[in-house]
Tab-separated table of C-alpha atoms in Angstrom:
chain	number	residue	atom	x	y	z
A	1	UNK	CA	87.266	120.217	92.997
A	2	UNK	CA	85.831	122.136	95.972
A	3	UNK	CA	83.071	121.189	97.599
A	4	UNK	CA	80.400	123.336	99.063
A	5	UNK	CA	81.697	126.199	101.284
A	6	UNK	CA	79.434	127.797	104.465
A	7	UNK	CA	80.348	130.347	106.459
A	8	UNK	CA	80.290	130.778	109.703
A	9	UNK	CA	80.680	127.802	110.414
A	10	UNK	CA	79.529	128.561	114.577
A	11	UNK	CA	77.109	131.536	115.321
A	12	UNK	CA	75.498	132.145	118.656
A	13	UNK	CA	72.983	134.687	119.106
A	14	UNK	CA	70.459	135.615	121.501
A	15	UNK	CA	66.579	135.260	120.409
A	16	UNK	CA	64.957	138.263	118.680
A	17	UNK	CA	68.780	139.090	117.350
A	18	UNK	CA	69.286	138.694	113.255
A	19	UNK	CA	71.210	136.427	111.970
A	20	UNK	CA	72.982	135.572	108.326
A	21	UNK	CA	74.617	132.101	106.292
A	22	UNK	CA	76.294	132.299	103.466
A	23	UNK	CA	76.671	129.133	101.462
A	24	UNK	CA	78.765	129.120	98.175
A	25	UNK	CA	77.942	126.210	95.803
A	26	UNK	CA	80.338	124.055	93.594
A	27	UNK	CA	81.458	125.821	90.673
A	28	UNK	CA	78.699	125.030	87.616
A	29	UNK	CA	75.974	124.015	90.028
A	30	UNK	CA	72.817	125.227	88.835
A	31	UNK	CA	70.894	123.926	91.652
A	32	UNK	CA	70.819	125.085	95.538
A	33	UNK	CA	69.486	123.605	98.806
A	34	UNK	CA	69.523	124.975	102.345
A	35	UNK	CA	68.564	122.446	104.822
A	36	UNK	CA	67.485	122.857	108.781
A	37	UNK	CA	68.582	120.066	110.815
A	38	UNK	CA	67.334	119.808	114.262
A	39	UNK	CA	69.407	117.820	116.966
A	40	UNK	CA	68.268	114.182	116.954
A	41	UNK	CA	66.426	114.864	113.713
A	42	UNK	CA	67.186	114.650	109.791
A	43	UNK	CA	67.649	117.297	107.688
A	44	UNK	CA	64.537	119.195	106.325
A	45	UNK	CA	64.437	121.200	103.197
A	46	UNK	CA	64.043	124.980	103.718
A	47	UNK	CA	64.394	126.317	100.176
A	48	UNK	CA	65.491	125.313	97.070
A	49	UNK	CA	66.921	127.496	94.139
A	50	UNK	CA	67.479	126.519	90.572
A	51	UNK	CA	69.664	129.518	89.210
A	52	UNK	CA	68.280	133.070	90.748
A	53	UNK	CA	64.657	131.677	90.919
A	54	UNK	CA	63.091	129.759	93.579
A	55	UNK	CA	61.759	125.837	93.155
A	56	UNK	CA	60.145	125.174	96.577
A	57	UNK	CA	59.752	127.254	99.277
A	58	UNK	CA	56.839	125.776	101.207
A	59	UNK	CA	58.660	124.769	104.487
A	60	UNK	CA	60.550	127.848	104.900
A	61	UNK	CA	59.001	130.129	108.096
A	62	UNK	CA	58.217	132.958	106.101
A	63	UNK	CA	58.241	135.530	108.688
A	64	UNK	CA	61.479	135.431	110.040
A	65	UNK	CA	63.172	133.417	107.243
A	66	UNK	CA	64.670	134.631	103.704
A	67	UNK	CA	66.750	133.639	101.644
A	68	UNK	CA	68.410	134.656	98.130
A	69	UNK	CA	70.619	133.630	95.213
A	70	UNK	CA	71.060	136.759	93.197
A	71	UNK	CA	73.621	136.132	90.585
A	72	UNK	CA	72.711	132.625	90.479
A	73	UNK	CA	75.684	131.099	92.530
A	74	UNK	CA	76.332	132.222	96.643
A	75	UNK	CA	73.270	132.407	98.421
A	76	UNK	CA	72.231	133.955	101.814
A	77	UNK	CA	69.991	132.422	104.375
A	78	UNK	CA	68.574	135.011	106.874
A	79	UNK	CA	66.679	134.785	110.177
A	80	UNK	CA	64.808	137.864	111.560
A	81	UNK	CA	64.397	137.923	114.325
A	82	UNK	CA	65.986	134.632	115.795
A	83	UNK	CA	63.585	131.979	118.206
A	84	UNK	CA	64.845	129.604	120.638
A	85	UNK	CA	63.157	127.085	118.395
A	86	UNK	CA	65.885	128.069	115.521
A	87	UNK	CA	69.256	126.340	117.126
A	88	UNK	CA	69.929	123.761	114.428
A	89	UNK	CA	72.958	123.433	111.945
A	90	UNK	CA	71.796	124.853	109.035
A	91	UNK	CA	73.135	123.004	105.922
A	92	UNK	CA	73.760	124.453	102.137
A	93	UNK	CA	73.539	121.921	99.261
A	94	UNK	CA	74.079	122.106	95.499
A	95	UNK	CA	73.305	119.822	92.416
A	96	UNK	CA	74.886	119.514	89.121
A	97	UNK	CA	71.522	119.972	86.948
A	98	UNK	CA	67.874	120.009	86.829
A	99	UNK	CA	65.524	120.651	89.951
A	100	UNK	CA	64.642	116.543	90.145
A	101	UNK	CA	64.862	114.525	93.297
A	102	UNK	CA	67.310	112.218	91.869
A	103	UNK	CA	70.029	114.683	91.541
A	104	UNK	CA	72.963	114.151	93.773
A	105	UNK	CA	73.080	116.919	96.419
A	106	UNK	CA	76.819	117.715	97.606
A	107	UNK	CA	76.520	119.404	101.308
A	108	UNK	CA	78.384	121.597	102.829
A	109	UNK	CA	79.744	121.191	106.593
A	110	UNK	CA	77.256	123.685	107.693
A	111	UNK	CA	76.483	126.281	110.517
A	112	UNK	CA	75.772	125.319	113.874
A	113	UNK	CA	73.251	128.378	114.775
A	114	UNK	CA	72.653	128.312	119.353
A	115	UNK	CA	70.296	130.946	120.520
A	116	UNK	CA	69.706	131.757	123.961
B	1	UNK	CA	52.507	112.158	102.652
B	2	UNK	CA	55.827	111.188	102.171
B	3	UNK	CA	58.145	109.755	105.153
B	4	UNK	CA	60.939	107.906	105.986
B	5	UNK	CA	61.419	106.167	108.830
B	6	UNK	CA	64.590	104.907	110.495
B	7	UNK	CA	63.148	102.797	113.506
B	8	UNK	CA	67.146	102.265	115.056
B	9	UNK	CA	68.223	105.909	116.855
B	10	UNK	CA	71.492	104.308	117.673
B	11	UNK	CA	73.422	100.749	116.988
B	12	UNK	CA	76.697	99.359	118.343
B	13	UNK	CA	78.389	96.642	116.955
B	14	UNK	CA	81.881	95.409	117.564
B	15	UNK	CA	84.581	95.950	114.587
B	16	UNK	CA	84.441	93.424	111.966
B	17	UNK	CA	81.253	92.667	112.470
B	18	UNK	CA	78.523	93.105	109.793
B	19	UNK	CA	75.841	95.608	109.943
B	20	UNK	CA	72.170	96.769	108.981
B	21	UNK	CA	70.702	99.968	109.309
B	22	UNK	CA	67.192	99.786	108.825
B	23	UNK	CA	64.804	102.805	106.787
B	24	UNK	CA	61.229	102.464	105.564
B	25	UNK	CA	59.547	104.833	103.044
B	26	UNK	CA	55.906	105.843	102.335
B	27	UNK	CA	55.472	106.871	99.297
B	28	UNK	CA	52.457	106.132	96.396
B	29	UNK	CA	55.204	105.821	93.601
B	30	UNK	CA	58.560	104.076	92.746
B	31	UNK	CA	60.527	106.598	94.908
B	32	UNK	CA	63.880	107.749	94.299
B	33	UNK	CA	66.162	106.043	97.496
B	34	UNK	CA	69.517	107.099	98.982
B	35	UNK	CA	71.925	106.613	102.052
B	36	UNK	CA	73.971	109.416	103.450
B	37	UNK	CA	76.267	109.174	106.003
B	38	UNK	CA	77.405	112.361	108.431
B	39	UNK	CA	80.533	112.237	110.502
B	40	UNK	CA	80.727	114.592	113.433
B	41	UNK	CA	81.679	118.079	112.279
B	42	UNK	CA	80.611	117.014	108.382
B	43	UNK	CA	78.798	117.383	105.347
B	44	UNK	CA	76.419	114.829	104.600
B	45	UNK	CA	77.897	112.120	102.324
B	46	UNK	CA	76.039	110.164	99.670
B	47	UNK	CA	76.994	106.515	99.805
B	48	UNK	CA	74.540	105.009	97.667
B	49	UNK	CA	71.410	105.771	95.748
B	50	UNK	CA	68.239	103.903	93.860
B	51	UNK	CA	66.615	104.804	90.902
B	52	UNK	CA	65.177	101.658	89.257
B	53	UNK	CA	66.844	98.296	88.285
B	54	UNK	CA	68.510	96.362	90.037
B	55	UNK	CA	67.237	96.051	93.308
B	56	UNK	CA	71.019	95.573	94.851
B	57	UNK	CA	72.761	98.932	94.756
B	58	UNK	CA	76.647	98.960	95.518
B	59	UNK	CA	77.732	102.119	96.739
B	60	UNK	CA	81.011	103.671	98.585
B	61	UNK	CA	82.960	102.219	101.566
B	62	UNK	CA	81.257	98.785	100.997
B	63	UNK	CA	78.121	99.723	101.683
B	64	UNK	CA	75.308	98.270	99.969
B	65	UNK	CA	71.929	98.433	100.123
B	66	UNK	CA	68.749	96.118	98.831
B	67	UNK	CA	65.717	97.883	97.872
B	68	UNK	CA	62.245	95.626	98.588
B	69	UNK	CA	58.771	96.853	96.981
B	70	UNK	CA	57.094	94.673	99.222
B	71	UNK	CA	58.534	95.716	102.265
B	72	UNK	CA	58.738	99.401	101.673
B	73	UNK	CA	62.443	99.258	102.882
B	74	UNK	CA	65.745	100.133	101.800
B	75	UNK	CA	68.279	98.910	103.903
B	76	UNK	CA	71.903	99.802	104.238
B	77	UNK	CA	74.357	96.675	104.538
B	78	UNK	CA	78.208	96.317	104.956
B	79	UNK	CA	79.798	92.686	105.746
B	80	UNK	CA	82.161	94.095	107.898
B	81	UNK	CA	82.484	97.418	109.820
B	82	UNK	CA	85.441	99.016	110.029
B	83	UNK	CA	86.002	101.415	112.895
B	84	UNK	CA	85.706	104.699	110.618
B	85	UNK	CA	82.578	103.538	109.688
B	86	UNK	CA	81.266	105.024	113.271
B	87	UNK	CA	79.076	108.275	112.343
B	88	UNK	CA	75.204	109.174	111.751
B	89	UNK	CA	73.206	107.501	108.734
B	90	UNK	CA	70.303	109.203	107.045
B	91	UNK	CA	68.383	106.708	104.674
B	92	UNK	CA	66.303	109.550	102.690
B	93	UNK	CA	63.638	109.476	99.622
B	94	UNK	CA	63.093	112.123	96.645
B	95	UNK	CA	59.455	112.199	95.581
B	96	UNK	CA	58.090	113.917	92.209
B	97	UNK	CA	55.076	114.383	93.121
B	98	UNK	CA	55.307	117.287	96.040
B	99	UNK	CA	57.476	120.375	94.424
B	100	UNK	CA	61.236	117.983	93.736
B	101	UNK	CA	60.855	117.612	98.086
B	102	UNK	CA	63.641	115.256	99.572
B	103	UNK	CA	62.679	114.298	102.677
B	104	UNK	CA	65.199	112.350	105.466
B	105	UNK	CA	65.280	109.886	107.696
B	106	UNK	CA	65.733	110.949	111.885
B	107	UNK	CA	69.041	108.879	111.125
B	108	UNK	CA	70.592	106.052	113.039
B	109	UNK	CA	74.318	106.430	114.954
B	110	UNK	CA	76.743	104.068	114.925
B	111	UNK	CA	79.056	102.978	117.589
B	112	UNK	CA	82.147	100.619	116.609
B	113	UNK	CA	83.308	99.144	119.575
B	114	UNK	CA	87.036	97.221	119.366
């Protein structure tokens, strides 16, 4: 079975400059996750999509983030326009069913986002 | 609020040796408890996870883990560490009550030594 696929999986920017993930889930998962992990820090839930439609948004930066699932499988994570404060590896996640906490999350290897 | 906290940034122990990586949770209900583990260039990987029951949780690789109400902890255990064990450990904590949030642990690296 493959697991959860990101792409790029390096991306190095300068601030102000846009930047895009892609993250394609396991085959049949209805549920999505992108994570922001800091150096030295755990991951932190950014967004989380069950199908098309958004569960929980509340930690995602508005202003500069978005993100969408549109047919209900890949999803794009976008940051407009970049901060320093943004370099983190920026994880994708999926879940078999249901939007619960208790669902096992499958993670992708991520993308390691520097900005100068 | 919800939290998890991991108080060991980084542990070395010697091969063969047994370990314990330490997390506590806040949280006002029975919360839902797991262990990943990240190796360097990696997806996280789920080595255990508690729901309710039995408090002693068997998971991947070895690993255990014992969940105690009274302490508010959940700590990871293996009798004997092998030197592939060596990566980062996130102890983490779903919670109902705030939106389905999952919130992690600052992790704790781990250094086998021969």
């Amino acid at each position: 079975e493959a697991g959860v696929a990101q792409s790029p999986r390096y991306k190095i920017i300068e601030k102000r400059q846009s930047v895009a993930f892609w993250c394609n889930p396991i085959s049949g998962h209805a549920t999505l996750y992108w994570y922001q992990q800091i150096l030295g820090q755990g991951p932190k839930l950014l967004i989380q999509f069950q199908n098309n439609g958004v569960v929980d948004d509340s930690q995602l930066p508005k202003d500069r983030f978005s993100a969408e699932r549109l047919k209900g499988v890949d999803s794009t994570l976008k940051i407009q326009p970049a901060k320093l404060e943004d370099s983190a590896v920026y994880l994708c996640a999926s879940s078999l069913v249901g939007t619960g906490p208790y669902n096992e999350q499958f993670f992708g290897p991520g993308t390691r986002l520097t900005v100068l | 609020a919800q939290s998890v906290t991991q108080p060991d940034i980084h542990i070395t122990v010697s091969e063969g040796a047994s370990l314990e990586l330490r997390c506590n949770y806040s949280y006002g209900a029975t919360p839902y408890l797991f262990w990943y583990v990240q190796s360097p260039g990696q997806g996280l990987q789920l080595l255990l996870k508690y729901f309710s029951g039995d408090t002693l949780v068997q998971g991947i690789k070895g690993f255990e883990a014992e969940f105690k109400r009274s302490q508010s902890s959940f700590n990871l255990r293996k009798p004997s560490v092998h030197w592939s064990d060596a990566a980062e450990y996130f102890c983490a904590v779903g919670a109902l009550l705030t939106g389905n949030q999952f919130y992690f642990g600052t992790g704790t690296s781990l250094t086998v030594i021969p």
